[in-house]
CSV table of C-alpha atoms in Angstrom, one decimal:
chain,number,residue,atom,x,y,z
N,9,MET,CA,0.0,0.0,0.0
N,10,ALA,CA,1.4,3.4,-1.0
N,11,LYS,CA,1.9,5.8,1.9
N,12,ARG,CA,-0.5,8.7,2.0
N,13,ARG,CA,0.7,12.3,1.8
N,14,VAL,CA,0.4,14.4,5.0
N,15,VAL,CA,0.1,18.2,5.1
N,16,ILE,CA,-0.1,20.9,7.7
N,17,THR,CA,-3.3,22.9,7.5
N,18,GLY,CA,-3.6,24.6,10.9
N,19,LEU,CA,-1.2,26.2,13.4
N,20,GLY,CA,-1.8,27.1,17.1
N,21,ALA,CA,0.5,28.2,19.9
N,22,VAL,CA,0.5,29.6,23.4
N,23,THR,CA,3.9,31.3,24.1
N,24,PRO,CA,5.7,33.9,26.2
N,25,LEU,CA,5.3,36.2,23.2
N,26,GLY,CA,1.6,35.7,23.0
N,27,GLU,CA,-1.0,33.3,21.5
N,28,GLU,CA,-2.3,35.3,18.6
N,29,LEU,CA,-0.5,33.9,15.6
N,30,GLU,CA,0.2,37.2,13.8
N,31,SER,CA,1.4,39.2,16.8
N,32,PHE,CA,3.5,36.2,18.0
N,33,TRP,CA,5.1,35.9,14.6
N,34,SER,CA,5.8,39.6,14.3
N,35,SER,CA,7.4,39.7,17.8
N,36,LEU,CA,9.6,36.8,16.8
N,37,ILE,CA,10.7,38.4,13.5
N,38,GLU,CA,11.4,41.7,15.2
N,39,GLY,CA,13.7,40.0,17.7
N,40,ARG,CA,11.8,40.5,20.8
N,41,SER,CA,12.3,38.3,23.9
N,42,GLY,CA,9.6,36.8,26.0
N,43,ILE,CA,11.9,36.1,29.0
N,44,LYS,CA,11.2,37.9,32.2
N,45,THR,CA,11.7,37.9,36.0
N,46,LEU,CA,9.5,35.2,37.4
N,47,SER,CA,6.5,35.9,39.7
N,48,GLY,CA,4.0,33.8,41.6
N,49,ILE,CA,6.5,31.1,42.8
N,50,ALA,CA,6.8,30.9,46.5
N,51,GLY,CA,10.3,31.7,47.8
N,52,ILE,CA,11.6,32.7,44.4
N,53,GLU,CA,13.9,35.2,46.0
N,54,ASN,CA,15.9,32.2,47.4
N,55,TYR,CA,16.4,30.5,44.0
N,56,PRO,CA,19.6,30.8,42.1
N,57,VAL,CA,17.6,31.3,38.9
N,58,ARG,CA,14.7,33.8,38.9
N,59,ILE,CA,14.0,34.2,35.2
N,60,GLY,CA,12.0,32.3,32.7
N,61,GLY,CA,9.6,32.3,29.8
N,62,GLN,CA,6.6,32.7,32.0
N,63,ILE,CA,3.2,33.2,30.4
N,64,THR,CA,1.2,35.9,32.2
N,65,ALA,CA,-2.2,37.4,31.7
N,66,ALA,CA,-0.5,39.9,29.3
N,67,GLU,CA,0.3,37.0,26.9
N,68,PHE,CA,-2.6,34.6,27.5
N,69,ASN,CA,-6.3,34.9,28.2
N,70,PRO,CA,-7.7,31.3,28.6
N,71,GLY,CA,-11.2,32.7,29.0
N,72,GLN,CA,-11.2,33.4,25.2
N,73,CYS,CA,-11.1,29.6,24.6
N,74,VAL,CA,-12.2,27.8,27.7
N,75,ASP,CA,-14.9,28.6,30.3
N,76,PHE,CA,-13.8,29.0,33.9
N,77,LYS,CA,-15.4,25.8,35.2
N,78,THR,CA,-13.7,23.7,32.5
N,79,ALA,CA,-10.3,25.3,33.1
N,80,LYS,CA,-10.5,24.7,36.9
N,81,ARG,CA,-10.7,21.0,36.2
N,82,MET,CA,-7.5,21.0,34.2
N,83,ASP,CA,-3.9,21.5,35.0
N,84,ARG,CA,-2.3,24.6,33.4
N,85,PHE,CA,-0.5,22.4,30.8
N,86,SER,CA,-3.8,21.0,29.6
N,87,VAL,CA,-5.3,24.5,29.4
N,88,PHE,CA,-2.4,25.6,27.3
N,89,ALA,CA,-2.8,22.6,25.0
N,90,LEU,CA,-6.6,23.0,24.6
N,91,CYS,CA,-6.2,26.7,23.8
N,92,ALA,CA,-3.4,26.1,21.3
N,93,GLY,CA,-5.6,23.3,19.8
N,94,ILE,CA,-8.6,25.6,19.5
N,95,HIS,CA,-6.4,28.2,17.7
N,96,ALA,CA,-5.0,25.5,15.3
N,97,VAL,CA,-8.5,24.1,14.5
N,98,LYS,CA,-9.8,27.6,13.8
N,99,ASP,CA,-6.8,28.4,11.7
N,100,ALA,CA,-7.4,25.2,9.7
N,101,ALA,CA,-11.1,26.2,9.2
N,102,ILE,CA,-12.1,22.6,9.8
N,103,ASP,CA,-15.6,21.7,11.0
N,104,PHE,CA,-15.3,18.4,12.9
N,105,ALA,CA,-19.1,18.1,13.0
N,106,LYS,CA,-18.8,17.4,9.3
N,107,GLU,CA,-16.0,14.9,9.6
N,108,ASN,CA,-16.0,11.2,10.5
N,109,CYS,CA,-15.1,11.3,14.2
N,110,HIS,CA,-13.5,7.9,13.9
N,111,ARG,CA,-11.1,9.2,11.3
N,112,CYS,CA,-9.9,12.1,13.4
N,113,GLY,CA,-7.5,11.9,16.4
N,114,VAL,CA,-5.0,13.5,18.7
N,115,THR,CA,-1.4,12.8,19.6
N,116,VAL,CA,-0.3,15.5,22.1
N,117,GLY,CA,2.2,15.0,24.8
N,118,SER,CA,4.1,16.7,27.7
N,119,GLY,CA,7.5,16.2,29.1
N,120,ILE,CA,6.4,16.6,32.7
N,121,GLY,CA,2.6,16.9,32.8
N,122,GLY,CA,0.6,18.3,35.7
N,123,ILE,CA,3.4,19.1,38.1
N,124,SER,CA,1.6,22.1,39.5
N,125,THR,CA,-1.4,20.0,40.4
N,126,MET,CA,0.9,17.4,42.1
N,127,GLU,CA,2.5,20.2,44.2
N,128,GLU,CA,-0.7,21.8,45.2
N,129,GLU,CA,-2.5,18.5,46.2
N,130,TYR,CA,0.6,17.3,48.1
N,131,ASP,CA,0.5,20.5,50.1
N,132,VAL,CA,-3.3,19.9,50.8
N,133,LEU,CA,-2.5,16.3,51.9
N,134,ILE,CA,0.1,17.4,54.3
N,135,ALA,CA,-1.8,20.4,55.7
N,136,LYS,CA,-5.4,19.1,55.7
N,137,GLY,CA,-5.3,15.3,55.4
N,138,VAL,CA,-6.2,12.7,52.8
N,139,ARG,CA,-9.9,13.5,52.7
N,140,ARG,CA,-9.3,17.0,51.4
N,141,VAL,CA,-7.3,15.9,48.3
N,142,SER,CA,-9.2,16.7,45.2
N,143,PRO,CA,-10.8,13.9,43.2
N,144,PHE,CA,-9.6,15.8,40.1
N,145,THR,CA,-6.0,15.3,41.1
N,146,VAL,CA,-5.2,12.3,38.8
N,147,PRO,CA,-7.3,13.6,35.8
N,148,LYS,CA,-5.4,16.9,36.0
N,149,LEU,CA,-1.9,15.7,36.5
N,150,MET,CA,-1.7,12.7,34.1
N,151,VAL,CA,0.4,13.3,31.0
N,152,ASN,CA,-2.4,12.2,28.7
N,153,ALA,CA,-4.8,14.7,30.1
N,154,ALA,CA,-4.1,17.2,27.3
N,155,ALA,CA,-4.7,14.7,24.5
N,156,GLY,CA,-7.9,13.5,26.3
N,157,ASN,CA,-9.3,17.0,26.7
N,158,LEU,CA,-8.6,17.9,23.1
N,159,SER,CA,-10.4,14.7,21.9
N,160,ILE,CA,-13.4,15.5,24.1
N,161,GLN,CA,-13.5,19.1,22.9
N,162,TRP,CA,-14.5,18.0,19.4
N,163,GLY,CA,-15.6,14.4,20.0
N,164,LEU,CA,-12.7,12.9,18.1
N,165,LYS,CA,-12.7,9.1,18.4
N,166,GLY,CA,-9.8,8.1,16.2
N,167,PRO,CA,-6.2,7.4,17.5
N,168,ILE,CA,-5.7,9.3,20.8
N,169,SER,CA,-2.3,9.1,22.5
N,170,ALA,CA,0.3,11.1,24.4
N,171,THR,CA,4.0,11.0,24.1
N,172,THR,CA,6.6,11.7,26.8
N,173,THR,CA,10.1,11.9,25.5
N,174,ALA,CA,11.4,15.0,27.4
N,175,CYS,CA,12.3,17.8,25.1
N,176,ALA,CA,11.6,15.7,22.0
N,177,THR,CA,8.0,15.0,23.1
N,178,ALA,CA,6.2,17.2,20.5
N,179,GLY,CA,8.5,15.9,17.7
N,180,ASN,CA,7.6,12.3,18.6
N,181,ALA,CA,3.9,13.3,18.8
N,182,VAL,CA,4.0,14.7,15.3
N,183,ILE,CA,5.8,11.6,14.0
N,184,ASP,CA,3.1,9.3,15.6
N,185,ALA,CA,0.3,11.4,14.1
N,186,TYR,CA,2.0,11.5,10.7
N,187,ARG,CA,2.2,7.7,10.7
N,188,SER,CA,-1.4,7.4,11.6
N,189,ILE,CA,-2.4,9.4,8.5
N,190,GLN,CA,0.2,7.8,6.3
N,191,TYR,CA,-1.0,4.3,7.0
N,192,ASP,CA,-4.7,5.2,6.8
N,193,ASP,CA,-5.7,5.0,10.4
N,194,ALA,CA,-6.8,8.6,10.3
N,195,ASP,CA,-7.5,11.5,8.0
N,196,VAL,CA,-7.0,14.4,10.4
N,197,MET,CA,-4.8,14.5,13.5
N,198,LEU,CA,-4.0,17.2,16.1
N,199,ALA,CA,-0.4,16.9,17.1
N,200,GLY,CA,2.1,18.7,19.4
N,201,GLY,CA,3.1,19.3,23.0
N,202,SER,CA,2.4,21.3,26.0
N,203,GLU,CA,4.3,22.2,29.2
N,204,ALA,CA,3.7,24.2,32.4
N,205,ALA,CA,6.6,23.2,34.6
N,206,LEU,CA,7.6,26.7,35.9
N,207,THR,CA,6.6,25.7,39.4
N,208,LYS,CA,8.5,25.7,42.7
N,209,LEU,CA,9.6,22.1,42.3
N,210,GLY,CA,10.0,22.2,38.5
N,211,LEU,CA,12.3,25.2,38.7
N,212,ALA,CA,14.2,23.9,41.7
N,213,SER,CA,14.9,20.6,40.0
N,214,PHE,CA,16.5,22.2,37.0
N,215,CYS,CA,18.4,24.6,39.3
N,216,ALA,CA,19.8,21.6,41.1
N,217,MET,CA,21.1,20.2,37.8
N,218,ARG,CA,22.8,23.5,37.1
N,219,ALA,CA,21.3,23.4,33.6
N,220,LEU,CA,19.8,26.9,33.7
N,221,SER,CA,21.3,30.4,32.9
N,222,THR,CA,21.8,32.5,35.9
N,223,ARG,CA,21.6,35.9,34.2
N,224,ASN,CA,19.0,37.1,36.5
N,225,GLU,CA,19.8,40.8,36.0
N,226,GLU,CA,19.3,40.7,32.2
N,227,PRO,CA,16.5,38.2,31.5
N,228,THR,CA,15.9,39.1,27.9
N,229,ARG,CA,19.6,38.5,27.1
N,230,ALA,CA,19.9,35.2,29.1
N,231,SER,CA,19.1,32.7,26.3
N,232,ARG,CA,22.0,32.9,23.8
N,233,PRO,CA,22.2,29.7,21.7
N,234,PHE,CA,25.4,29.0,19.9
N,235,GLU,CA,27.0,32.1,21.4
N,236,LYS,CA,30.4,32.1,23.1
N,237,ASN,CA,29.1,33.3,26.5
N,238,ARG,CA,26.0,31.0,26.8
N,239,ASN,CA,25.7,29.6,30.3
N,240,GLY,CA,22.6,27.4,30.3
N,241,PHE,CA,19.0,27.3,29.0
N,242,VAL,CA,16.1,29.4,30.1
N,243,MET,CA,13.1,27.4,31.3
N,244,SER,CA,9.8,28.3,29.7
N,245,GLU,CA,6.2,27.1,29.2
N,246,GLY,CA,3.6,27.0,26.5
N,247,ALA,CA,2.0,24.8,23.9
N,248,GLY,CA,2.3,24.2,20.1
N,249,ILE,CA,-0.3,22.3,18.2
N,250,VAL,CA,-0.6,21.6,14.4
N,251,VAL,CA,-3.4,20.2,12.4
N,252,LEU,CA,-2.1,17.4,10.2
N,253,GLU,CA,-4.3,16.2,7.3
N,254,GLU,CA,-4.2,13.7,4.5
N,255,TYR,CA,-3.4,15.7,1.3
N,256,GLU,CA,-6.4,14.7,-0.8
N,257,HIS,CA,-8.7,15.2,2.2
N,258,ALA,CA,-7.4,18.7,2.6
N,259,LYS,CA,-7.7,19.5,-1.1
N,260,ALA,CA,-11.3,18.2,-1.1
N,261,ARG,CA,-12.4,20.6,1.5
N,262,GLY,CA,-10.5,23.5,0.1
N,263,ALA,CA,-8.1,23.9,3.0
N,264,ARG,CA,-5.1,26.2,3.0
N,265,ILE,CA,-2.0,24.1,3.1
N,266,TYR,CA,1.1,25.5,4.9
N,267,ALA,CA,3.4,22.7,4.0
N,268,GLU,CA,3.8,19.0,3.5
N,269,LEU,CA,5.5,16.8,6.0
N,270,VAL,CA,7.8,14.9,3.8
N,271,GLY,CA,10.3,13.2,6.1
N,272,ILE,CA,10.8,12.3,9.7
N,273,GLY,CA,13.6,10.9,11.8
N,274,ALA,CA,13.6,9.5,15.3
N,275,THR,CA,16.6,8.0,17.0
N,276,GLY,CA,18.2,7.4,20.4
N,277,ASP,CA,21.7,8.3,21.7
N,278,ALA,CA,22.0,5.4,24.2
N,279,SER,CA,24.8,7.3,25.9
N,280,HIS,CA,23.7,9.4,28.8
N,281,ILE,CA,20.5,10.1,30.6
N,282,THR,CA,20.9,13.9,30.3
N,283,ALA,CA,23.9,14.8,28.2
N,284,PRO,CA,23.8,14.5,24.4
N,285,ASP,CA,26.2,12.3,22.5
N,286,GLU,CA,29.2,14.6,22.4
N,287,ASN,CA,29.5,14.2,18.6
N,288,GLY,CA,25.8,14.5,17.9
N,289,ALA,CA,25.6,11.0,16.4
N,290,GLY,CA,22.0,10.4,17.3
N,291,ALA,CA,20.9,13.9,16.2
N,292,ALA,CA,22.8,13.3,12.9
N,293,MET,CA,21.1,10.0,12.3
N,294,ALA,CA,17.6,11.6,12.9
N,295,MET,CA,18.4,14.3,10.3
N,296,ARG,CA,19.7,11.6,7.8
N,297,LYS,CA,16.5,9.6,8.3
N,298,ALA,CA,14.3,12.6,7.6
N,299,LEU,CA,16.3,13.4,4.4
N,300,GLN,CA,16.2,9.8,3.3
N,301,GLU,CA,12.4,9.6,3.7
N,302,ALA,CA,12.0,12.8,1.8
N,303,LYS,CA,14.4,11.6,-0.9
N,304,ILE,CA,16.2,14.9,-1.0
N,305,ASN,CA,19.9,16.0,-0.6
N,306,PRO,CA,21.1,18.1,2.3
N,307,GLU,CA,21.9,21.1,0.1
N,308,GLN,CA,18.2,21.4,-0.8
N,309,ILE,CA,17.4,22.4,2.8
N,310,GLY,CA,17.0,26.2,3.1
N,311,TYR,CA,16.4,26.5,6.8
N,312,ILE,CA,16.8,24.6,10.0
N,313,ASN,CA,15.0,25.6,13.2
N,314,ALA,CA,17.6,24.2,15.6
N,315,HIS,CA,17.0,22.6,19.0
N,316,GLY,CA,19.6,25.2,20.2
N,317,THR,CA,19.0,25.4,23.9
N,318,SER,CA,21.9,27.7,24.9
N,319,THR,CA,23.8,25.0,26.8
N,320,GLU,CA,27.5,24.5,26.1
N,321,LEU,CA,27.3,20.8,25.3
N,322,GLY,CA,24.0,20.7,23.5
N,323,ASP,CA,24.7,23.5,21.0
N,324,LEU,CA,28.2,22.1,20.2
N,325,ALA,CA,26.8,18.6,19.7
N,326,GLU,CA,24.1,19.9,17.4
N,327,THR,CA,26.6,22.0,15.4
N,328,LYS,CA,28.7,18.9,14.9
N,329,ALA,CA,25.7,16.9,13.8
N,330,VAL,CA,24.7,19.4,11.2
N,331,LYS,CA,28.3,19.4,9.9
N,332,GLU,CA,28.3,15.6,9.8
N,333,VAL,CA,25.1,15.4,7.8
N,334,PHE,CA,25.4,18.4,5.6
N,335,GLY,CA,29.1,18.4,4.8
N,336,PRO,CA,30.1,21.4,2.7
N,337,ALA,CA,26.4,22.5,2.6
N,338,ALA,CA,26.5,23.1,6.4
N,339,LYS,CA,28.1,26.5,5.9
N,340,LYS,CA,25.3,27.5,3.5
N,341,VAL,CA,22.1,26.5,5.4
N,342,ALA,CA,20.5,29.1,7.5
N,343,ILE,CA,20.0,27.9,11.1
N,344,SER,CA,18.2,29.7,13.9
N,345,SER,CA,17.2,28.9,17.5
N,346,THR,CA,14.0,30.6,18.4
N,347,LYS,CA,14.6,29.5,22.0
N,348,SER,CA,16.8,32.6,22.1
N,349,ALA,CA,13.5,34.6,22.3
N,350,LEU,CA,11.1,32.1,23.8
N,351,GLY,CA,13.2,30.1,26.2
N,352,HIS,CA,13.0,26.3,26.3
N,353,SER,CA,9.5,25.0,26.9
N,354,LEU,CA,10.6,21.4,27.2
N,355,GLY,CA,8.0,19.0,25.8
N,356,ALA,CA,6.2,21.9,24.1
N,357,SER,CA,9.2,23.2,22.3
N,358,GLY,CA,9.0,21.0,19.2
N,359,GLY,CA,5.4,21.9,18.6
N,360,ILE,CA,5.9,25.6,18.9
N,361,GLU,CA,9.0,25.3,16.7
N,362,LEU,CA,7.2,23.4,14.0
N,363,VAL,CA,4.6,26.2,13.9
N,364,ILE,CA,7.5,28.7,13.5
N,365,THR,CA,9.2,26.5,10.8
N,366,ALA,CA,5.9,26.3,8.8
N,367,LEU,CA,5.5,30.0,8.9
N,368,ALA,CA,9.1,30.6,7.9
N,369,LEU,CA,8.7,28.3,4.9
N,370,THR,CA,5.4,29.8,3.9
N,371,ARG,CA,6.3,33.5,4.3
N,372,GLY,CA,10.0,33.4,3.3
N,373,HIS,CA,11.1,35.1,6.5
N,374,LEU,CA,13.6,33.4,8.8
N,375,PRO,CA,13.5,34.4,12.5
N,376,PRO,CA,16.8,35.3,14.1
N,377,THR,CA,18.9,33.9,16.8
N,378,ILE,CA,18.9,36.9,19.2
N,379,ASN,CA,21.6,37.7,21.7
N,380,HIS,CA,24.3,36.4,19.3
N,381,ASP,CA,26.9,38.9,20.3
N,382,GLU,CA,30.2,37.0,20.2
N,383,PRO,CA,30.4,33.9,18.0
N,384,ASP,CA,31.7,30.7,19.5
N,385,PRO,CA,34.6,29.6,17.3
N,386,HIS,CA,33.4,26.0,17.7
N,387,CYS,CA,29.8,26.9,16.7
N,388,ASP,CA,30.7,28.4,13.4
N,389,LEU,CA,27.6,28.0,11.2
N,390,ASP,CA,25.1,30.6,9.9
N,391,TYR,CA,22.7,31.1,12.9
N,392,VAL,CA,20.9,34.0,11.4
N,393,PRO,CA,22.4,36.3,14.1
N,394,ASN,CA,20.2,39.0,15.7
N,395,VAL,CA,18.3,40.1,12.5
N,396,ALA,CA,15.6,38.2,10.6
N,397,ARG,CA,16.2,37.4,7.0
N,398,HIS,CA,14.1,37.1,3.9
N,399,ALA,CA,14.7,33.9,2.0
N,400,THR,CA,12.8,31.8,-0.6
N,401,ILE,CA,13.1,28.2,0.5
N,402,GLN,CA,11.5,24.9,-0.6
N,403,TYR,CA,12.5,22.7,2.3
N,404,ALA,CA,12.9,23.3,6.0
N,405,MET,CA,13.8,21.2,9.0
N,406,SER,CA,12.9,21.3,12.7
N,407,ASN,CA,15.0,19.5,15.3
N,408,SER,CA,14.2,18.5,18.9
N,409,PHE,CA,16.5,16.5,21.2
N,410,GLY,CA,15.6,15.4,24.7
N,411,PHE,CA,17.0,14.1,28.0
N,412,GLY,CA,17.2,10.3,27.8
N,413,GLY,CA,18.8,10.5,24.4
N,414,HIS,CA,15.7,11.1,22.3
N,415,ASN,CA,16.2,12.8,18.9
N,416,THR,CA,13.6,13.9,16.3
N,417,SER,CA,13.9,15.7,13.0
N,418,LEU,CA,10.9,16.9,11.0
N,419,LEU,CA,11.3,17.9,7.4
N,420,ILE,CA,8.6,20.0,5.6
N,421,ALA,CA,8.2,21.2,2.0
N,422,LYS,CA,6.2,23.7,0.1
N,423,VAL,CA,3.3,22.2,-1.8
């Protein structure tokens, strides 16, 4: 059986730069940062890191998408996912009431899930006893809650699942959804990731690992991927959801098509539970697999949205991986890390970055890597430093790599 073509017809995101697609995109292209001093975390003044990509009322109004009662029964990560999904479905102009619900599904994951619910209910348990713990605790904190709530929103009864592969979560979710459509298990899938781990325990845990930037006095300049003076990633939150659709199905309903998903790669490092393979071998293999499935050569790629977290080891390993796969073409491909503006939203990052990559491909405008002041001589590729760039491209790639050695690469093309 021939594999079916899969296209992207809807984009939705909730980010530290907002949730409305046009304003979010404009802020990104203009080089604005969504990183700020954190608020609302008890005892934050005692943390070594006090900055992050926190989403406040200025960037996000859940009431526009979800009623108060519904939102109260969800963890923050599920609310992000549901709102991003609602934006994506609206953007796709798809009416699920007219679709076969058994041919529509959801694959949306989270790296950590409902950690705020876990913290809150543990405090209730200790202070007030077992009888005061909410019966909504498990339905709120479970990692599959976002996928379940999205399926309930529109009555989708096709494949419903949740991935959890740390920072590669959304990439793996898109791959699973892609395969569901390719092999005729579904016609339409919502795919991506969501994260809301900027909590007292979530932040403290990453502080303990010494993985985060400590530039507390200059939050907007703290995330600096591939730059010589980078000193860790900036923790963030949000959600990114795309509508994937079988090509003929999309054409039949007159859908606007952003791009075709033409190649995917998923690999494991099998080397360390947190550090990447120092030579980027797993990342390189993921990119190779995506190129092989798409049946194109590396020099045909016009843009890579890098994982680019702003860590010393991760950025170097990704640079080595690109050089290994692209050879002489590595110096010519435009690469940017939008985590420089958004921070690292863990399991949501790959979903948000696929939204960005699809917009870059469609609009011919490449977002910059901001805060790229002093080049690292070991990270010596074209990272679109500081200023956005116009470019006409046919193929673009989005990479996501996670703790545990998970690597994904998504390759999209103009239709």
